[in-house]
Coordinates of C-alpha atoms in Angstrom, one line a residue:
M10 CA 125.5 161.8 98.0
S11 CA 128.5 159.6 98.1
T12 CA 129.1 155.9 97.9
S13 CA 130.6 154.4 100.7
R14 CA 131.3 150.7 102.0
T15 CA 133.1 149.0 104.5
T16 CA 135.0 145.8 103.5
N17 CA 138.2 144.2 103.9
Q18 CA 140.5 145.1 100.8
P19 CA 142.4 142.3 98.9
T20 CA 145.9 141.7 100.3
P21 CA 148.6 142.9 97.4
T22 CA 150.5 139.5 96.1
S23 CA 154.0 139.3 96.3
D24 CA 154.2 139.4 92.3
D25 CA 152.4 141.4 89.4
R26 CA 149.9 139.0 88.9
H27 CA 146.2 140.4 88.6
A28 CA 144.4 139.6 92.1
T29 CA 140.6 140.7 92.6
K30 CA 138.3 140.5 94.9
D31 CA 134.5 141.0 94.5
I32 CA 133.2 143.7 96.5
T33 CA 129.6 144.9 97.3
L34 CA 128.9 148.6 97.3
E35 CA 126.2 150.3 99.6
A36 CA 124.9 153.5 98.0
K37 CA 123.2 155.9 100.3
D38 CA 123.0 159.5 101.0
D39 CA 125.8 160.7 102.6
P40 CA 125.1 163.2 105.4
R41 CA 128.6 164.5 105.8
H42 CA 128.8 166.9 103.0
C43 CA 130.8 170.0 104.4
D44 CA 129.6 173.6 104.6
Q45 CA 131.5 176.4 102.3
T46 CA 134.0 177.1 105.0
A47 CA 135.4 173.5 105.2
I48 CA 137.5 173.6 101.9
G49 CA 138.8 175.9 99.3
A50 CA 135.8 176.3 97.1
Q51 CA 133.0 178.4 96.3
R52 CA 129.5 177.6 95.5
D53 CA 129.9 176.4 91.7
W54 CA 133.0 175.1 90.3
R55 CA 135.4 178.0 91.2
P56 CA 138.5 177.5 93.8
D57 CA 138.4 179.9 96.6
F58 CA 142.1 180.6 97.2
S59 CA 141.5 182.7 100.2
Y60 CA 140.8 179.5 102.3
Q61 CA 142.7 179.3 105.6
V62 CA 144.5 176.3 106.6
P63 CA 144.2 175.6 110.5
P64 CA 147.3 174.7 112.4
L65 CA 148.7 170.8 111.4
G66 CA 146.6 171.4 108.4
Y67 CA 146.7 171.4 104.6
T68 CA 144.9 172.2 101.3
W69 CA 145.7 171.8 97.6
W70 CA 144.2 173.0 94.4
Y71 CA 144.9 170.2 91.7
V72 CA 144.6 170.2 88.0
D73 CA 145.6 167.4 85.4
G74 CA 145.2 166.9 81.9
L75 CA 146.1 164.7 79.0
S76 CA 146.4 165.9 75.4
D77 CA 143.7 164.9 72.9
D78 CA 146.4 162.8 70.9
G79 CA 147.4 161.1 74.2
R80 CA 151.1 161.9 73.8
Y81 CA 151.3 164.6 76.6
G82 CA 150.2 165.4 80.2
I83 CA 150.2 167.8 82.8
T84 CA 149.8 168.0 86.4
V85 CA 149.7 171.2 88.6
I86 CA 149.3 171.1 92.5
A87 CA 149.3 174.1 94.3
F88 CA 149.9 173.5 98.4
I89 CA 149.4 175.3 101.5
G90 CA 150.7 173.3 104.2
S91 CA 152.4 170.9 101.7
V92 CA 151.5 167.2 102.6
F93 CA 154.5 165.8 101.1
S94 CA 157.1 168.2 102.5
P95 CA 159.7 166.5 104.9
Y96 CA 160.4 170.3 106.0
Y97 CA 156.7 170.6 107.3
R98 CA 156.7 167.2 108.8
Q99 CA 159.7 168.1 110.8
A100 CA 158.3 171.7 111.7
R101 CA 155.1 170.0 113.1
Q102 CA 157.4 167.3 115.3
E103 CA 159.4 170.3 116.6
F104 CA 156.8 172.9 117.0
G105 CA 153.5 171.4 117.2
T106 CA 150.6 173.4 116.6
S107 CA 152.9 176.3 116.3
A108 CA 154.0 175.1 112.9
D109 CA 152.6 177.9 110.4
P110 CA 151.2 175.9 107.0
R111 CA 151.9 178.9 105.4
D112 CA 155.5 178.6 105.7
H113 CA 155.3 175.3 103.6
C114 CA 153.8 176.2 100.3
A115 CA 154.7 174.7 97.1
F116 CA 153.7 174.9 93.3
N117 CA 154.3 171.7 91.6
V118 CA 154.4 171.3 88.3
A119 CA 154.8 167.9 86.2
L120 CA 155.0 167.4 82.5
Y121 CA 155.0 164.3 80.9
G122 CA 155.8 163.1 76.9
C123 CA 158.1 166.2 76.7
G124 CA 161.1 164.0 75.7
R125 CA 161.2 163.0 79.3
S126 CA 159.1 163.8 81.9
Q127 CA 160.0 166.9 84.0
W128 CA 159.3 168.0 87.5
A129 CA 159.3 171.0 89.6
M130 CA 158.3 171.5 93.3
T131 CA 160.0 174.3 95.4
E132 CA 158.7 174.8 98.6
R133 CA 158.5 178.2 99.9
D134 CA 157.4 180.4 103.1
R135 CA 154.6 182.6 103.9
H136 CA 156.6 185.6 102.4
A137 CA 155.9 184.0 98.9
L138 CA 152.4 183.4 99.4
G139 CA 149.5 185.6 98.3
Q140 CA 146.0 184.9 98.8
D141 CA 142.8 186.5 97.6
Q142 CA 139.4 184.4 96.7
Q143 CA 140.1 185.1 93.1
Q144 CA 143.9 184.5 93.0
L145 CA 146.7 182.3 94.5
Q146 CA 150.4 183.4 94.0
I147 CA 153.1 181.0 95.2
G148 CA 156.6 182.6 94.6
P149 CA 156.8 183.2 90.7
S150 CA 153.8 181.0 89.9
S151 CA 150.1 181.4 90.4
L152 CA 146.6 180.5 90.0
R153 CA 143.8 182.7 89.0
L154 CA 140.2 183.0 87.9
E155 CA 139.2 185.0 84.7
G156 CA 135.8 185.0 83.9
D157 CA 135.0 181.5 83.2
Q158 CA 138.3 180.1 83.0
L159 CA 141.3 178.8 85.5
V160 CA 144.5 180.4 84.3
G161 CA 147.8 179.1 85.7
E162 CA 151.2 180.5 84.8
F163 CA 154.3 178.7 86.2
N164 CA 158.0 179.6 86.4
E165 CA 160.1 176.7 88.0
I166 CA 162.9 174.9 88.4
T167 CA 163.1 171.4 87.7
K168 CA 164.7 168.8 90.0
P169 CA 166.6 166.6 90.3
L170 CA 168.2 167.8 87.1
P171 CA 168.2 171.6 87.2
G172 CA 166.2 173.3 84.1
N173 CA 163.5 175.9 83.4
L174 CA 160.1 174.9 83.6
R175 CA 157.9 177.8 82.1
G176 CA 154.6 178.2 80.6
S177 CA 150.6 178.4 81.3
F178 CA 147.2 176.7 80.9
R179 CA 143.7 177.9 80.7
L180 CA 141.3 175.3 82.0
T181 CA 137.5 175.8 81.0
P182 CA 135.0 173.6 82.8
L183 CA 132.2 171.6 80.9
S184 CA 131.0 170.5 84.4
S185 CA 130.9 171.6 88.0
N186 CA 130.2 169.6 91.3
S187 CA 129.0 171.5 94.4
H188 CA 129.5 168.5 96.5
T189 CA 132.1 168.2 99.2
F190 CA 133.2 164.5 100.4
T191 CA 134.6 163.5 103.7
I192 CA 136.9 160.9 102.7
D193 CA 137.8 159.8 106.3
H194 CA 136.0 158.4 109.4
N195 CA 136.7 161.1 111.7
G196 CA 135.5 164.0 109.5
L197 CA 138.9 165.7 109.2
H198 CA 139.7 165.4 105.4
H199 CA 137.5 166.7 102.7
W200 CA 137.7 166.6 99.1
R201 CA 135.8 168.5 96.0
P202 CA 135.7 167.5 92.6
L203 CA 135.1 171.4 91.3
A204 CA 135.4 170.7 87.5
P205 CA 135.0 166.9 87.1
K206 CA 135.1 167.4 83.3
A207 CA 136.7 170.4 81.7
R208 CA 139.1 171.3 78.6
I209 CA 142.7 172.4 78.9
E210 CA 145.0 174.6 76.7
V211 CA 148.5 174.3 77.4
E212 CA 151.2 176.7 76.1
L213 CA 154.7 176.1 77.2
H214 CA 157.8 178.3 76.5
E215 CA 160.5 176.1 78.2
P216 CA 160.3 173.5 76.8
Q217 CA 158.4 174.8 73.8
L218 CA 155.1 173.1 73.3
S219 CA 151.7 173.5 73.2
W220 CA 148.8 171.2 73.0
R221 CA 144.8 170.9 74.0
G222 CA 143.2 168.2 76.0
S223 CA 140.6 166.9 78.5
A224 CA 141.1 168.1 82.0
Y225 CA 140.2 167.7 86.0
L226 CA 140.1 170.1 88.9
D227 CA 139.7 169.6 92.6
T228 CA 140.4 170.4 95.9
N229 CA 141.5 168.9 99.1
A230 CA 141.7 170.3 102.7
G231 CA 142.5 168.8 105.9
D232 CA 142.6 169.7 109.7
E233 CA 145.5 167.1 110.5
P234 CA 148.6 165.8 108.8
L235 CA 147.5 163.4 106.0
E236 CA 149.9 160.5 107.2
D237 CA 147.8 160.8 110.6
G238 CA 144.7 160.1 108.7
F239 CA 145.8 157.6 106.1
S240 CA 148.1 154.7 105.6
A241 CA 147.3 154.8 101.7
W242 CA 144.9 155.5 99.0
Q243 CA 143.9 154.9 95.7
W244 CA 142.5 157.6 93.3
S245 CA 141.1 158.1 89.8
R246 CA 139.0 160.3 87.3
A247 CA 137.6 159.5 83.9
E248 CA 135.7 161.4 81.6
T249 CA 132.5 160.0 80.3
Q250 CA 130.0 160.9 77.8
D251 CA 127.8 162.7 80.1
G252 CA 130.3 163.9 83.0
A253 CA 133.1 162.1 84.6
V254 CA 133.8 159.2 87.0
V255 CA 135.6 159.5 90.4
I256 CA 136.8 156.9 92.9
Y257 CA 138.5 157.5 96.2
D258 CA 139.4 154.2 97.6
A259 CA 140.9 155.1 101.1
Q260 CA 142.7 153.1 103.6
P261 CA 142.1 155.2 107.0
R262 CA 144.5 155.0 110.0
Q263 CA 141.1 154.1 111.9
G264 CA 138.4 152.1 111.0
D265 CA 137.9 150.1 107.6
A266 CA 138.4 151.1 104.0
H267 CA 136.0 154.3 102.7
V268 CA 135.4 154.6 99.3
I269 CA 133.7 157.2 97.2
A270 CA 132.8 156.1 93.8
C271 CA 130.3 157.9 91.6
E272 CA 129.5 159.6 88.2
L273 CA 129.1 163.4 88.1
C274 CA 127.2 164.8 85.6
P275 CA 126.1 168.5 84.9
E276 CA 122.9 169.6 87.0
Q277 CA 122.6 166.3 88.6
Q278 CA 123.2 164.7 91.8
P279 CA 126.5 162.4 92.2
R280 CA 125.3 158.9 90.9
P281 CA 126.8 156.0 92.8
L282 CA 128.7 153.5 90.8
D283 CA 128.0 149.8 90.6
L284 CA 131.5 148.6 91.4
T285 CA 132.1 144.6 91.2
T286 CA 135.7 143.9 91.1
A287 CA 138.9 145.4 92.5
V288 CA 141.8 144.4 90.1
E289 CA 145.4 144.4 91.6
L290 CA 147.5 146.1 88.9
P291 CA 151.0 145.6 88.3
K292 CA 153.0 147.3 91.2
T293 CA 155.3 150.2 90.3
M294 CA 159.0 150.2 89.9
W295 CA 159.3 151.2 93.5
R296 CA 156.8 148.2 94.5
I297 CA 153.9 150.8 95.1
P298 CA 150.5 148.8 95.0
R299 CA 148.1 149.9 92.4
R300 CA 144.6 148.9 92.2
M301 CA 141.5 149.8 90.0
F302 CA 137.8 148.7 89.8
A303 CA 136.6 147.2 86.9
D304 CA 133.4 145.0 85.4
E305 CA 135.4 141.9 85.5
P306 CA 139.5 141.1 86.1
K307 CA 141.0 141.6 82.7
A308 CA 139.1 144.8 81.8
A309 CA 141.8 147.0 83.6
K310 CA 145.1 147.6 82.9
V311 CA 147.8 150.2 83.0
T312 CA 148.7 151.7 79.5
R313 CA 151.2 154.2 80.8
S314 CA 153.1 155.1 84.2
L315 CA 153.5 159.0 84.3
E316 CA 155.0 159.4 87.8
D317 CA 156.8 156.7 89.9
T318 CA 158.3 157.6 93.3
P319 CA 159.0 155.6 96.4
F320 CA 155.7 156.5 97.9
Y321 CA 153.5 157.8 95.3
S322 CA 152.7 157.0 91.5
R323 CA 150.4 158.3 88.6
S324 CA 149.3 156.3 85.9
V325 CA 147.2 156.2 82.9
V326 CA 144.7 153.1 83.2
K327 CA 142.1 151.9 81.1
T328 CA 139.2 150.0 82.4
T329 CA 135.5 149.3 81.6
L330 CA 132.9 150.3 84.7
E331 CA 129.1 149.6 84.2
G332 CA 129.8 148.5 80.4
K333 CA 131.7 151.8 79.6
Q334 CA 135.3 151.8 78.4
L335 CA 137.0 154.7 80.3
T336 CA 140.7 156.1 80.3
A337 CA 141.3 157.3 83.7
V338 CA 144.3 159.2 85.6
H339 CA 145.0 157.1 88.6
E340 CA 147.1 157.7 91.5
S341 CA 148.7 155.4 94.2
L342 CA 149.7 156.8 97.4
S343 CA 151.4 155.1 100.4
M344 CA 151.9 157.3 103.7
D345 CA 153.5 154.5 105.4
R346 CA 156.2 154.8 102.7
F347 CA 156.2 158.5 103.1
V348 CA 157.0 158.5 106.7
R349 CA 160.1 156.2 106.3
G350 CA 163.3 157.8 107.3
S351 CA 164.5 156.8 103.7
T352 CA 161.8 158.6 102.1
Q353 CA 162.3 161.8 104.3
W354 CA 166.2 161.8 103.3
M355 CA 165.6 161.7 99.7
L356 CA 162.8 164.1 99.6
P357 CA 165.2 167.3 99.6
W358 CA 166.7 166.0 96.5
R359 CA 163.3 166.5 94.7
M360 CA 161.4 169.1 96.8
P361 CA 164.0 171.7 97.6
R362 CA 163.2 174.8 100.1
D363 CA 163.5 178.5 99.2
A364 CA 162.8 180.6 102.4
S365 CA 164.6 183.5 100.8
S366 CA 161.4 185.6 99.7

């Protein structure tokens, strides 16, 4: 079950004042749930790391966590066919379907609150990639299943300032979801929140730090380049007492806006959310629009900017939905910005490529 609507989205204002638009959400069963082979997931919360990416396509497995005291955060994204790679984009343009997604893998780690944010995302080729159902290896970093936990280990070099980023995490799901959602109108892009509500234990060696907190795990997969399917999207997840709220507010290249918004609770069908107001939040330093749903215009606000890039932002947003006060991890993505020549020129400074394996 998902929640879909077709509507004209509020046009971002030229300043940072909140702009709102009331919307009506149509709740109905979504018959477009994918089968098990459409995405890198098993029948419960567990990833299936043996997923084979089609030509021109992509997949990623995503983890985020926030410490219980609110001071620290982590994001880990393992890509095959990296959707943000200037090298993969160039290879597709030059070689078409002969461009192998496996030659464009990356293990992205971002830490927040450790004195300064730290970022690592080195691209590697197929020789650095190891896959089976239980484990994914990309260069010196990996994700693997151990019993009822997902374990991540990473040893990466930060950019643009070089430094070591070494440590591990253990994610324990508190809920699971077996529904795969289609997030575009053509059925080419899919998303499954695997563990919408989870706990995480983070143990860092460089820098030295450990903490525990709330977490989330999902996976995405697509049969075409992300920039061909979308001009932009807003995504968020927030824990609730019973589970988690997830919202995908996508702007496909073809057709009107497509929103999936539901609460995912253990052993229950996804419950559509009663969304009433879309709030335009302050733009980022790079002027990326941010939008969040709330019960009323003043109920949503950015409390912390975690990542701020020319085409992508990650933030912590507080909002109220259906009377519940929520703290959400929120991202804004502009693929229109991503394809600009200036962005493509800058990306190698943050995302170097190592094809020496």
